Amino acid sequence: MDEEPSAFDVGKLPTIAKDDATVARKLEKAKQKNSEDRGVLFLGRLPHGFYEEQLKAYFSQFGNVTRLRVSRNKKTGKSKHYGFIEFDSSAVAQIVAETMDNYLLMGHIMRCKLIPKDEVHPELWVGANRKWRSVPADRLARAEHDKPRTESEQAKATRRLLKRQRERKLKLEKSGIDYDFDGAAYVRCPSLRSFLLLMPFSEKARGCCSLSS
C-alpha cells in the first residue's frame, strides 16, 4: 500500500496518556470499569499529514481504537481535516474528549467531541478502517479529460477553444506579427461515438463527422 504524501511521524509527538499523571489515573480507573458501551468522537481541525494510520497510532495511547474514518474529498481523495474515531469504552472516549478538545497539535487547535450514542449516524462508519491509496494527480486529470461529454458540453468547449484562438491571434497582431492559422474545432464522429479535436477541420473528416454545435 502506498504511503500518503506528507504523512506525519507520530513518534515525534508527546504521549499525553503517559506524561500527564492526571490523565493516566483517569484512564486507569476507566479501564477498570469494563464498560461494554463504545464511545464515538468527532475530531476536527486535523493537521495536514494526520491521516488514518497516524490517527490510530496516536490515539491508541489512550485505549483500544475499534474504528476510525477520515472524511475525504470523493474526487481527489484529499483529507477534509476532520474525522471520527471509536473506542471500545465510552468512559475512555469521554476522557479523550476532555483531554484533546482545544489541544494544540502540530500548530492546530483540535476539536474533540463525544457524540451521544443516539446521534451516531448509521452510515458513519462506511469506509472505516481502510488504508487510503493516494491517486496520482496526472491520473485524475486524465480521467477528467477522457470522461464522456454531452454535445452541449462539447459545444461549450468548442466556443472556449475558438475564443482563445481569437485572443491569441489579436495578441500576435498587436505585437506586429502577421501570422494567420486555421482554427481548430471539435467534431462528432458517430462511428467512434466520441468527439475529436481536428486542427484544422478537413474535408476528409467531414464525410464521417459533423461540427458540434
Coordinates of C-alpha atoms in Angstrom, one line a residue:
M1 CA 0.0 0.0 0.0
D2 CA 1.4 3.4 -1.0
E3 CA 2.0 5.8 1.9
E4 CA 0.2 9.1 1.5
P5 CA 2.4 12.0 0.7
S6 CA 3.4 14.3 3.6
A7 CA 2.2 11.8 6.3
F8 CA 3.4 12.8 9.7
D9 CA 5.6 10.7 12.1
V10 CA 3.5 10.4 15.3
G11 CA 6.5 9.1 17.1
K12 CA 7.7 12.7 17.5
L13 CA 4.5 13.7 19.4
P14 CA 4.2 13.7 23.2
T15 CA 2.4 10.8 24.8
I16 CA -0.2 12.5 27.0
A17 CA -1.6 9.3 28.4
K18 CA 1.8 8.5 30.0
D19 CA 3.3 12.0 30.5
D20 CA 0.2 13.5 32.2
A21 CA -0.2 11.8 35.6
T22 CA -3.8 13.1 36.0
V23 CA -4.9 11.7 32.6
A24 CA -3.1 8.4 33.3
R25 CA -5.0 8.0 36.6
K26 CA -8.4 8.7 34.9
L27 CA -7.7 6.2 32.2
E28 CA -6.7 3.5 34.6
K29 CA -9.9 3.9 36.6
A30 CA -12.0 4.0 33.3
K31 CA -10.4 0.8 32.1
Q32 CA -11.2 -1.0 35.4
K33 CA -14.9 -0.4 34.8
N34 CA -15.0 -2.8 31.9
S35 CA -17.7 -0.8 30.1
E36 CA -19.3 -2.6 27.1
D37 CA -20.5 0.7 25.7
R38 CA -18.4 2.1 22.9
G39 CA -17.6 5.8 22.6
V40 CA -17.5 7.7 19.4
L41 CA -15.6 11.0 19.0
F42 CA -15.7 13.7 16.4
L43 CA -12.2 15.0 15.5
G44 CA -12.0 18.4 13.9
R45 CA -9.2 20.6 12.6
L46 CA -6.9 17.7 11.9
P47 CA -3.4 18.8 10.9
H48 CA -2.0 18.1 7.4
G49 CA -0.4 14.7 7.4
F50 CA -2.6 13.4 10.2
Y51 CA -4.4 10.6 8.3
E52 CA -5.9 7.1 9.2
E53 CA -2.7 5.4 10.1
Q54 CA -1.4 8.4 12.2
L55 CA -4.8 8.8 14.0
K56 CA -4.8 5.2 15.1
A57 CA -1.2 5.2 16.2
Y58 CA -1.6 8.4 18.2
F59 CA -5.0 7.8 19.8
S60 CA -4.2 4.2 20.7
Q61 CA -2.1 5.6 23.7
F62 CA -5.5 6.2 25.4
G63 CA -7.1 2.9 24.8
N64 CA -8.3 0.3 22.2
V65 CA -9.4 2.0 19.0
T66 CA -12.1 -0.1 17.3
R67 CA -12.9 2.0 14.3
L68 CA -11.9 5.3 12.6
R69 CA -12.6 7.2 9.5
V70 CA -11.1 10.4 8.0
S71 CA -13.5 12.3 5.8
R72 CA -12.1 12.8 2.3
N73 CA -13.0 14.5 -0.9
K74 CA -14.7 11.9 -3.2
K75 CA -12.9 13.2 -6.3
T76 CA -9.4 13.9 -5.1
G77 CA -9.2 11.7 -2.0
K78 CA -7.7 14.6 -0.1
S79 CA -8.5 14.9 3.6
K80 CA -11.2 17.3 4.7
H81 CA -9.3 17.7 8.0
Y82 CA -12.0 16.1 10.2
G83 CA -12.9 12.5 11.1
F84 CA -14.4 10.1 13.6
I85 CA -12.8 7.6 16.0
E86 CA -14.4 4.9 18.2
F87 CA -13.0 3.5 21.4
D88 CA -14.2 0.2 22.9
S89 CA -15.0 2.1 26.1
S90 CA -17.3 5.1 26.4
A91 CA -15.6 6.1 29.6
V92 CA -12.2 6.2 27.9
A93 CA -13.7 8.1 25.0
Q94 CA -15.1 10.7 27.5
I95 CA -11.6 11.2 28.9
V96 CA -10.1 11.6 25.5
A97 CA -12.7 14.2 24.6
E98 CA -11.9 16.2 27.8
T99 CA -8.1 15.9 27.2
M100 CA -7.9 16.5 23.5
D101 CA -10.6 19.2 22.9
N102 CA -8.8 22.5 22.1
Y103 CA -5.4 20.7 22.4
L104 CA -2.7 22.3 20.3
L105 CA -1.4 19.7 17.9
M106 CA 1.2 20.5 15.2
G107 CA 0.1 24.1 15.2
H108 CA -3.7 23.3 15.0
I109 CA -6.2 23.6 17.9
M110 CA -8.0 20.3 17.7
R111 CA -11.7 19.8 18.3
C112 CA -12.6 16.6 20.0
K113 CA -16.3 16.0 21.0
L114 CA -18.1 12.9 22.3
I115 CA -21.0 12.0 20.0
P116 CA -24.1 10.8 22.0
K117 CA -24.9 7.2 21.2
D118 CA -28.4 8.1 19.8
E119 CA -26.8 10.7 17.4
V120 CA -24.3 8.3 15.7
H121 CA -25.4 8.2 12.1
P122 CA -26.0 4.6 10.8
E123 CA -23.7 5.2 7.8
L124 CA -21.0 7.0 9.8
W125 CA -18.6 4.0 9.5
V126 CA -19.0 3.3 5.8
G127 CA -15.4 3.1 4.5
A128 CA -13.9 2.9 8.0
N129 CA -10.6 1.3 8.8
R130 CA -9.4 1.4 5.2
K131 CA -5.9 2.4 4.2
W132 CA -6.1 5.1 1.6
R133 CA -4.1 4.8 -1.6
S134 CA -3.4 8.2 -2.9
V135 CA -4.4 8.8 -6.6
P136 CA -1.7 10.5 -8.8
A137 CA -2.7 13.9 -10.0
D138 CA -2.0 13.0 -13.6
R139 CA -4.3 10.1 -13.4
L140 CA -7.1 12.3 -12.1
A141 CA -6.5 14.8 -14.8
R142 CA -6.5 12.1 -17.5
A143 CA -9.8 10.6 -16.2
E144 CA -11.4 14.1 -16.1
H145 CA -10.2 14.8 -19.7
D146 CA -11.3 11.4 -21.1
K147 CA -14.7 11.2 -19.5
P148 CA -17.7 11.1 -21.9
R149 CA -19.2 14.6 -22.6
T150 CA -22.6 15.6 -23.9
E151 CA -23.0 17.6 -27.2
S152 CA -23.9 20.7 -25.1
E153 CA -20.7 20.4 -23.0
Q154 CA -18.6 19.8 -26.2
A155 CA -20.2 22.9 -27.8
K156 CA -19.1 25.0 -24.9
A157 CA -15.6 23.6 -25.1
T158 CA -15.5 24.5 -28.8
R159 CA -16.6 28.1 -28.1
R160 CA -13.9 28.4 -25.4
L161 CA -11.3 27.0 -27.8
L162 CA -12.2 29.4 -30.6
K163 CA -12.3 32.3 -28.2
R164 CA -8.7 31.5 -27.1
Q165 CA -7.6 31.3 -30.7
R166 CA -9.1 34.7 -31.5
E167 CA -7.4 36.2 -28.4
R168 CA -4.1 34.6 -29.4
K169 CA -4.3 36.0 -33.0
L170 CA -5.1 39.5 -31.7
K171 CA -2.2 39.3 -29.3
L172 CA 0.1 38.4 -32.2
E173 CA -1.3 41.3 -34.4
K174 CA -0.6 43.8 -31.6
S175 CA 2.9 42.6 -31.4
G176 CA 3.3 43.3 -35.1
I177 CA 3.3 39.7 -36.1
D178 CA 1.3 38.9 -39.2
Y179 CA 0.5 35.3 -38.8
D180 CA -2.6 33.5 -39.9
F181 CA -3.6 30.0 -38.9
D182 CA -6.6 27.7 -39.4
G183 CA -8.8 27.4 -36.4
A184 CA -9.4 24.1 -34.6
A185 CA -12.8 22.7 -33.9
Y186 CA -14.3 19.7 -32.1
V187 CA -16.2 17.4 -34.4
R188 CA -18.5 14.5 -33.6
C189 CA -17.8 11.1 -35.1
P190 CA -20.8 8.8 -34.8
S191 CA -18.8 5.8 -35.8
L192 CA -16.5 6.4 -32.8
R193 CA -19.3 7.7 -30.5
S194 CA -17.0 10.4 -29.4
F195 CA -15.6 13.9 -30.2
L196 CA -12.3 14.5 -32.0
L197 CA -10.2 17.7 -32.0
L198 CA -9.3 18.5 -35.6
M199 CA -6.8 21.2 -36.4
P200 CA -7.7 22.4 -38.9
F201 CA -11.1 20.9 -39.8
S202 CA -10.7 19.0 -43.1
E203 CA -13.0 17.9 -45.9
K204 CA -11.8 14.4 -45.4
A205 CA -13.1 14.3 -41.9
R206 CA -16.4 16.0 -42.9
G207 CA -17.5 12.7 -44.5
C208 CA -17.8 10.8 -41.2
C209 CA -18.0 13.7 -38.8
S210 CA -20.1 16.8 -38.1
L211 CA -19.2 20.0 -36.3
S212 CA -20.5 20.2 -32.8
S213 CA -22.9 22.9 -32.1

